[in-house]
């Protein structure tokens, strides 16, 4: 960031000065303390920020746009409205097995004002009557104080006008009223906000005087000051109950008042001072607001390992708040059940999915530590003195396929907490994020790139943790029961793209949940390969495989889900879903060189995918052709994406077989497949050679290239890894021409694809950066996620593009700053390259200043000389000098596992 620009580079240069004069050598990489200082400056400056309480995008069928928290299992979404806070809670393994399998919402915790040093809400608990009401939403709901996110108060029958009348019990003086319309609690329901009304008062419930008239309102919350009046009866006369902007609001108008509040002067409402920040450095949501007339600050976080959601409230003035939780979900699925209750000072609620392949049950339990409390009606009322602090603690339990009642576990977790234990939990939470950020970091000399980069790292770090259910299309933040595509694991790139950047970011463990979820699906994938193949392309399969399947291998539909289940049972004429999945197995192995993982998990899966294609490839004219759909619903010979992914998979599987000394009898067959596999197809577009979707003339819709669409025809570059920065210059030039012909930089699906593909083939650096920054600037939400109407967590995959600007390893040769503007400074610390190398470097004044490499497995290092034509000095840190060989400006030397090597120019 600008305010700390060059910190990482300056540290490196200072250490480099010592390196050139001292022996034994020390690394030029910043020291651990310097690294943490740099991280605090770089990451600490990146924050989502909100100055109003609209919470736009908090309830959505994609990924929320408000502040987010997560520990890989529990996801928290900031929400609320004017003068109150709500935190939506989801659980990553809370999936329904009923029709349209999906991740579903769990519940929420709300913090509402009761009263303050100003006026209390005079309408609270009054007797409410109405001209009509829906049986489930009587007028009493508008004055019960139970309002929060998703809440529906009084709802009338269809028709207009409508009235709601309050009997305050005795004459009371007020000068202000607050109406919370439907969209205040249900942000998507703006069409139901009340448009026109009058406020009237009476002393005898017979003679009425109009005190205020409002027309053409569109706001979700109305806060009006009127001339002070004393009255026992207050009536809202609603002449236009809706906005009339949708067919339903026109044809079926109903009055909807979530809450009707009266105050004498200040008090209630939200006040004017509000600030909320998503602090990604610490994994906190920091909120400054007014609760019941009192300024308060809140800090909300999720336990690192325990499923605790904690909000600490500190009040500057005395106030009283009501804390509640619910598992009643706005527009929830039918067949789900919810229960709730009170146990001592703890309120709890459960939710259970309808029956199916499994039934999932989950629970939340909330208590408050501190303040003066009372519990009634599943709500905790707590008085906070001036300067006082309370902690709202919620335990989350259940999910998965267990049929056990999760409420006791949620209550036990919440009840076990004390002020001391929460301090320890919070310190553990801070330490987790500190260590996460220290795994690697970058200084890009660019605020826009850094904002995207660190926010994207935050989202994937919040939603994926080893041992937990892998996050789907929209992470673990379900706020409805109907996320698009069920929030599933779409295998024809979308889900896979979530993890594109984790390996080079030195966070490969974030991908481990992928392998767990895929392993659970393997029995079904094997069945589909042998029995369900006709559904890919009936005519083609009948002609080649009359039995309707191949003898062995795996076949995946487009969408899978946890517990070995299918979410989207379509193939779209594609057999490449297994290949997209295999790219992550290949990446994990290439970047970690974890041979135990390879033996137990990686190689067996890669072998099964190769086995399928051993049957599927069609030998024609001494060439193995691959028939599949490049785009959904199309069909072609030699889909370029599939060819590239298969080529890399074959070479990796052959190498793995050799390393593990298994299946030697299959290697010749696999090598023959690789040797005779068709080349990546090309075509001519506007007189220029470009890479095609499939062999020209065989693509079913007649389009060998689709300019403006997403760059499927370059997925052989990435994630296929079949052409890289060290590949033939002529092939890379064709790829660059393809990028220009496609011009897909702003296409919705392209964001996690096109920029990495461009970096991998050496697209002009400044142009690439400028195009990326344009998309970031134009598409970033307030929480810094890159948005479009249909996609979510996959946007984090473009981290790989930025890492590829700084470090690439291709054909066994490592390059630092391979696609970086010549005059631009930059630095990176502990990015990971293939063959298990962890690399740090900095660039200043147009050249690299050092390269430090830690060898995690002892592989041979081949480094393209960052100082072309100059000699280098290689030292093993703490162990003396190393003499490398240099050929064609490639520096080569053997390494020892665990050792760090520092390379500097002579």
Short mmCIF file of N, CA, C and O in Angstrom, two decimals, residues 487-568:
data_model
loop_
_atom_site.label_atom_id
_atom_site.label_comp_id
_atom_site.label_asym_id
_atom_site.label_seq_id
_atom_site.Cartn_x
_atom_site.Cartn_y
_atom_site.Cartn_z
N UNK A 487 -25.43 -23.66 -4.54
CA UNK A 487 -24.11 -23.38 -3.94
C UNK A 487 -23.22 -24.59 -4.01
O UNK A 487 -22.35 -24.80 -3.16
N UNK A 488 -23.39 -25.42 -5.06
CA UNK A 488 -22.76 -26.74 -5.12
C UNK A 488 -21.30 -26.68 -5.55
O UNK A 488 -20.68 -25.60 -5.60
N UNK A 489 -20.77 -27.82 -5.89
CA UNK A 489 -19.41 -27.96 -6.35
C UNK A 489 -19.44 -28.20 -7.86
O UNK A 489 -19.46 -29.33 -8.33
N UNK A 490 -19.50 -27.12 -8.63
CA UNK A 490 -19.56 -27.21 -10.09
C UNK A 490 -18.17 -27.56 -10.60
O UNK A 490 -17.22 -26.78 -10.42
N UNK A 491 -18.06 -28.69 -11.28
CA UNK A 491 -16.75 -29.22 -11.62
C UNK A 491 -16.20 -28.71 -12.94
O UNK A 491 -15.01 -28.89 -13.21
N UNK A 492 -17.03 -28.09 -13.78
CA UNK A 492 -16.47 -27.64 -15.06
C UNK A 492 -15.90 -26.24 -14.93
O UNK A 492 -16.23 -25.34 -15.67
N UNK A 493 -15.12 -26.06 -13.91
CA UNK A 493 -14.21 -24.99 -13.55
C UNK A 493 -14.62 -24.24 -12.30
O UNK A 493 -13.76 -23.90 -11.47
N UNK A 494 -15.92 -23.92 -12.08
CA UNK A 494 -16.28 -22.91 -11.06
C UNK A 494 -15.77 -23.26 -9.68
O UNK A 494 -15.13 -22.45 -9.01
N UNK A 495 -16.10 -24.46 -9.19
CA UNK A 495 -15.67 -24.85 -7.84
C UNK A 495 -14.16 -24.99 -7.80
O UNK A 495 -13.51 -24.58 -6.83
N UNK A 496 -13.60 -25.57 -8.84
CA UNK A 496 -12.16 -25.78 -8.89
C UNK A 496 -11.42 -24.44 -8.79
O UNK A 496 -10.36 -24.34 -8.16
N UNK A 497 -12.00 -23.40 -9.40
CA UNK A 497 -11.34 -22.09 -9.42
C UNK A 497 -11.19 -21.49 -8.04
O UNK A 497 -10.31 -20.64 -7.82
N UNK A 498 -12.03 -21.88 -7.08
CA UNK A 498 -11.85 -21.40 -5.70
C UNK A 498 -10.42 -21.57 -5.23
O UNK A 498 -9.90 -20.77 -4.45
N UNK A 499 -9.77 -22.64 -5.70
CA UNK A 499 -8.50 -23.08 -5.12
C UNK A 499 -7.31 -22.81 -6.04
O UNK A 499 -6.20 -23.23 -5.72
N UNK A 500 -7.53 -22.10 -7.14
CA UNK A 500 -6.44 -21.89 -8.08
C UNK A 500 -5.20 -21.27 -7.43
O UNK A 500 -4.08 -21.59 -7.79
N UNK A 501 -5.40 -20.35 -6.51
CA UNK A 501 -4.25 -19.61 -5.98
C UNK A 501 -3.65 -20.14 -4.70
O UNK A 501 -2.68 -19.57 -4.20
N UNK A 502 -4.20 -21.23 -4.15
CA UNK A 502 -3.75 -21.63 -2.81
C UNK A 502 -2.36 -22.26 -2.83
O UNK A 502 -1.62 -22.16 -1.85
N UNK A 503 -1.99 -22.92 -3.92
CA UNK A 503 -0.72 -23.64 -3.95
C UNK A 503 0.44 -22.67 -4.05
O UNK A 503 1.39 -22.73 -3.25
N UNK A 504 0.40 -21.76 -5.01
CA UNK A 504 1.49 -20.80 -5.15
C UNK A 504 1.53 -19.80 -4.01
O UNK A 504 2.57 -19.19 -3.76
N UNK A 505 0.40 -19.64 -3.28
CA UNK A 505 0.39 -18.76 -2.11
C UNK A 505 0.96 -19.44 -0.87
O UNK A 505 0.92 -18.87 0.22
N UNK A 506 1.45 -20.66 -1.03
CA UNK A 506 2.04 -21.41 0.08
C UNK A 506 0.98 -21.78 1.12
O UNK A 506 1.26 -21.86 2.31
N UNK A 507 -0.23 -22.02 0.63
CA UNK A 507 -1.33 -22.45 1.50
C UNK A 507 -2.01 -23.69 0.89
O UNK A 507 -3.23 -23.73 0.76
N UNK A 508 -1.25 -24.69 0.51
CA UNK A 508 -1.85 -25.84 -0.17
C UNK A 508 -2.83 -26.60 0.70
O UNK A 508 -3.72 -27.29 0.19
N UNK A 509 -2.71 -26.49 2.03
CA UNK A 509 -3.61 -27.21 2.93
C UNK A 509 -5.07 -26.76 2.75
O UNK A 509 -5.99 -27.51 3.10
N UNK A 510 -5.27 -25.58 2.18
CA UNK A 510 -6.64 -25.12 1.95
C UNK A 510 -7.37 -25.99 0.93
O UNK A 510 -8.60 -25.98 0.88
N UNK A 511 -6.63 -26.73 0.12
CA UNK A 511 -7.26 -27.59 -0.89
C UNK A 511 -7.59 -28.97 -0.35
O UNK A 511 -8.29 -29.74 -1.04
N UNK A 512 -7.15 -29.33 0.83
CA UNK A 512 -7.39 -30.68 1.33
C UNK A 512 -8.87 -31.03 1.41
O UNK A 512 -9.24 -32.19 1.13
N UNK A 513 -9.77 -30.10 1.78
CA UNK A 513 -11.19 -30.47 1.78
C UNK A 513 -11.71 -30.88 0.41
O UNK A 513 -12.69 -31.62 0.31
N UNK A 514 -11.09 -30.38 -0.66
CA UNK A 514 -11.49 -30.79 -2.01
C UNK A 514 -11.35 -32.29 -2.16
O UNK A 514 -12.25 -33.00 -2.64
N UNK A 515 -10.22 -32.80 -1.75
CA UNK A 515 -9.93 -34.21 -1.95
C UNK A 515 -10.83 -35.09 -1.08
O UNK A 515 -11.23 -36.18 -1.49
N UNK A 516 -11.16 -34.60 0.11
CA UNK A 516 -12.10 -35.34 0.96
C UNK A 516 -13.47 -35.46 0.28
O UNK A 516 -14.06 -36.54 0.25
N UNK A 517 -13.97 -34.35 -0.25
CA UNK A 517 -15.29 -34.36 -0.83
C UNK A 517 -15.34 -35.20 -2.10
O UNK A 517 -16.29 -35.96 -2.34
N UNK A 518 -14.29 -35.10 -2.93
CA UNK A 518 -14.24 -35.89 -4.16
C UNK A 518 -14.14 -37.37 -3.84
O UNK A 518 -14.78 -38.21 -4.48
N UNK A 519 -13.35 -37.72 -2.83
CA UNK A 519 -13.21 -39.13 -2.46
C UNK A 519 -14.55 -39.73 -2.06
O UNK A 519 -14.84 -40.89 -2.38
N UNK A 520 -15.38 -38.95 -1.38
CA UNK A 520 -16.69 -39.45 -0.98
C UNK A 520 -17.57 -39.73 -2.19
O UNK A 520 -18.49 -40.56 -2.13
N UNK A 521 -17.29 -39.05 -3.30
CA UNK A 521 -18.12 -39.24 -4.50
C UNK A 521 -17.63 -40.37 -5.40
O UNK A 521 -18.33 -40.77 -6.33
N UNK A 522 -16.44 -40.87 -5.17
CA UNK A 522 -15.84 -41.83 -6.10
C UNK A 522 -16.70 -43.06 -6.38
O UNK A 522 -16.79 -43.50 -7.54
N UNK A 523 -17.34 -43.68 -5.39
CA UNK A 523 -18.18 -44.84 -5.75
C UNK A 523 -19.24 -44.50 -6.79
O UNK A 523 -19.49 -45.28 -7.72
N UNK A 524 -19.86 -43.33 -6.67
CA UNK A 524 -20.86 -42.92 -7.65
C UNK A 524 -20.22 -42.60 -8.99
O UNK A 524 -20.78 -42.91 -10.05
N UNK A 525 -19.04 -41.98 -8.97
CA UNK A 525 -18.34 -41.67 -10.22
C UNK A 525 -17.95 -42.94 -10.96
O UNK A 525 -17.99 -42.99 -12.21
N UNK A 526 -17.58 -43.97 -10.22
CA UNK A 526 -17.26 -45.25 -10.87
C UNK A 526 -18.52 -45.86 -11.49
O UNK A 526 -18.48 -46.39 -12.61
N UNK A 527 -19.63 -45.79 -10.77
CA UNK A 527 -20.88 -46.33 -11.31
C UNK A 527 -21.27 -45.61 -12.58
O UNK A 527 -21.70 -46.24 -13.57
N UNK A 528 -21.14 -44.31 -12.58
CA UNK A 528 -21.53 -43.54 -13.75
C UNK A 528 -20.68 -43.89 -14.97
O UNK A 528 -21.18 -43.92 -16.10
N UNK A 529 -19.40 -44.11 -14.76
CA UNK A 529 -18.54 -44.46 -15.90
C UNK A 529 -18.98 -45.76 -16.56
O UNK A 529 -18.93 -45.89 -17.79
N UNK A 530 -19.44 -46.69 -15.78
CA UNK A 530 -19.81 -48.00 -16.33
C UNK A 530 -21.27 -48.06 -16.76
O UNK A 530 -21.62 -48.86 -17.65
N UNK A 531 -22.14 -47.21 -16.17
CA UNK A 531 -23.57 -47.37 -16.40
C UNK A 531 -24.28 -46.14 -16.96
O UNK A 531 -25.41 -46.27 -17.47
N UNK A 532 -23.71 -44.98 -16.88
CA UNK A 532 -24.46 -43.76 -17.19
C UNK A 532 -23.86 -42.97 -18.35
O UNK A 532 -24.24 -41.83 -18.59
N UNK A 533 -22.96 -43.57 -19.07
CA UNK A 533 -22.20 -42.84 -20.08
C UNK A 533 -23.07 -42.36 -21.25
O UNK A 533 -22.77 -41.34 -21.88
N UNK A 534 -24.16 -43.07 -21.53
CA UNK A 534 -25.01 -42.68 -22.66
C UNK A 534 -25.52 -41.24 -22.51
O UNK A 534 -25.76 -40.56 -23.51
N UNK A 535 -25.72 -40.81 -21.28
CA UNK A 535 -26.29 -39.48 -21.08
C UNK A 535 -25.34 -38.36 -21.47
O UNK A 535 -25.74 -37.20 -21.58
N UNK A 536 -24.07 -38.69 -21.67
CA UNK A 536 -23.13 -37.67 -22.15
C UNK A 536 -23.46 -37.31 -23.60
O UNK A 536 -23.62 -36.14 -23.95
N UNK A 537 -23.56 -38.32 -24.44
CA UNK A 537 -23.90 -38.13 -25.84
C UNK A 537 -24.38 -39.48 -26.35
O UNK A 537 -23.58 -40.37 -26.66
N UNK A 538 -25.69 -39.65 -26.43
CA UNK A 538 -26.27 -40.97 -26.70
C UNK A 538 -25.78 -41.55 -28.01
O UNK A 538 -25.36 -42.73 -28.06
N UNK A 539 -25.80 -40.79 -29.08
CA UNK A 539 -25.39 -41.33 -30.37
C UNK A 539 -23.95 -41.77 -30.40
O UNK A 539 -23.62 -42.85 -30.90
N UNK A 540 -23.07 -40.93 -29.85
CA UNK A 540 -21.65 -41.26 -29.86
C UNK A 540 -21.37 -42.48 -28.99
O UNK A 540 -20.64 -43.40 -29.39
N UNK A 541 -21.95 -42.52 -27.81
CA UNK A 541 -21.69 -43.63 -26.89
C UNK A 541 -22.27 -44.92 -27.44
O UNK A 541 -21.62 -45.98 -27.37
N UNK A 542 -23.46 -44.88 -28.01
CA UNK A 542 -24.03 -46.11 -28.58
C UNK A 542 -23.15 -46.67 -29.69
O UNK A 542 -23.03 -47.89 -29.85
N UNK A 543 -22.54 -45.79 -30.45
CA UNK A 543 -21.69 -46.26 -31.53
C UNK A 543 -20.39 -46.87 -31.06
O UNK A 543 -19.85 -47.78 -31.71
N UNK A 544 -19.87 -46.40 -29.94
CA UNK A 544 -18.57 -46.88 -29.47
C UNK A 544 -18.69 -47.84 -28.30
O UNK A 544 -17.84 -48.73 -28.14
N UNK A 545 -19.67 -47.62 -27.43
CA UNK A 545 -19.81 -48.42 -26.21
C UNK A 545 -21.26 -48.91 -26.11
O UNK A 545 -22.06 -48.33 -25.37
N UNK A 546 -21.60 -49.94 -26.86
CA UNK A 546 -23.00 -50.40 -26.90
C UNK A 546 -23.57 -50.76 -25.54
O UNK A 546 -24.78 -50.68 -25.33
N UNK A 547 -22.72 -51.11 -24.60
CA UNK A 547 -23.19 -51.45 -23.27
C UNK A 547 -23.54 -50.24 -22.43
O UNK A 547 -24.05 -50.39 -21.31
N UNK A 548 -23.26 -49.05 -22.94
CA UNK A 548 -23.63 -47.83 -22.23
C UNK A 548 -22.61 -47.36 -21.22
O UNK A 548 -22.90 -46.46 -20.43
N UNK A 549 -21.41 -47.92 -21.26
CA UNK A 549 -20.38 -47.49 -20.32
C UNK A 549 -19.03 -48.04 -20.70
O UNK A 549 -18.90 -48.82 -21.66
N UNK A 550 -18.01 -47.63 -19.97
CA UNK A 550 -16.66 -48.17 -20.15
C UNK A 550 -16.37 -49.12 -18.99
O UNK A 550 -17.04 -49.08 -17.96
N UNK A 551 -15.41 -50.01 -19.14
CA UNK A 551 -15.18 -51.02 -18.10
C UNK A 551 -14.75 -50.46 -16.76
O UNK A 551 -15.04 -51.05 -15.71
N UNK A 552 -14.06 -49.32 -16.77
CA UNK A 552 -13.53 -48.78 -15.52
C UNK A 552 -13.22 -47.31 -15.69
O UNK A 552 -13.25 -46.77 -16.80
N UNK A 553 -12.90 -46.67 -14.59
CA UNK A 553 -12.62 -45.24 -14.60
C UNK A 553 -13.70 -44.49 -13.85
O UNK A 553 -14.55 -45.08 -13.16
N UNK A 554 -13.70 -43.17 -13.96
CA UNK A 554 -14.65 -42.33 -13.24
C UNK A 554 -15.25 -41.31 -14.18
O UNK A 554 -14.59 -40.79 -15.08
N UNK A 555 -16.53 -41.04 -13.97
CA UNK A 555 -17.28 -40.05 -14.73
C UNK A 555 -18.06 -39.19 -13.74
O UNK A 555 -18.82 -39.72 -12.93
N UNK A 556 -17.89 -37.88 -13.82
CA UNK A 556 -18.55 -36.96 -12.89
C UNK A 556 -19.59 -36.12 -13.63
O UNK A 556 -19.34 -35.66 -14.75
N UNK A 557 -20.72 -35.87 -12.98
CA UNK A 557 -21.65 -34.87 -13.52
C UNK A 557 -21.09 -33.48 -13.25
O UNK A 557 -20.04 -33.32 -12.62
N UNK A 558 -21.82 -32.47 -13.69
CA UNK A 558 -21.30 -31.12 -13.54
C UNK A 558 -21.29 -30.66 -12.09
O UNK A 558 -20.40 -29.93 -11.66
N UNK A 559 -22.28 -31.11 -11.29
CA UNK A 559 -22.37 -30.60 -9.93
C UNK A 559 -22.45 -31.70 -8.89
O UNK A 559 -23.38 -32.52 -8.92
N UNK A 560 -21.50 -31.74 -7.99
CA UNK A 560 -21.54 -32.70 -6.89
C UNK A 560 -21.73 -31.93 -5.59
O UNK A 560 -21.65 -30.70 -5.55
N UNK A 561 -21.97 -32.67 -4.52
CA UNK A 561 -22.24 -32.08 -3.21
C UNK A 561 -21.62 -32.97 -2.15
O UNK A 561 -21.12 -34.06 -2.45
N UNK A 562 -21.65 -32.55 -0.89
CA UNK A 562 -21.07 -33.39 0.17
C UNK A 562 -21.79 -34.73 0.30
O UNK A 562 -22.87 -34.95 -0.24
N UNK A 563 -21.16 -35.61 1.05
CA UNK A 563 -21.73 -36.90 1.41
C UNK A 563 -21.94 -37.81 0.21
O UNK A 563 -22.84 -38.64 0.18
N UNK A 564 -21.08 -37.65 -0.81
CA UNK A 564 -21.17 -38.51 -1.98
C UNK A 564 -22.41 -38.28 -2.81
O UNK A 564 -22.84 -39.19 -3.54
N UNK A 565 -22.98 -37.09 -2.76
CA UNK A 565 -24.26 -36.84 -3.42
C UNK A 565 -24.08 -35.99 -4.68
O UNK A 565 -23.05 -35.35 -4.89
N UNK A 566 -25.12 -36.00 -5.49
CA UNK A 566 -25.16 -35.25 -6.74
C UNK A 566 -26.05 -34.04 -6.58
O UNK A 566 -27.17 -34.15 -6.09
N UNK A 567 -25.56 -32.88 -7.00
CA UNK A 567 -26.36 -31.66 -6.93
C UNK A 567 -26.92 -31.28 -8.29
O UNK A 567 -28.07 -30.88 -8.39
N UNK A 568 -26.12 -31.37 -9.32
CA UNK A 568 -26.56 -31.04 -10.68
C UNK A 568 -26.25 -32.24 -11.56
O UNK A 568 -25.12 -32.46 -11.97
#
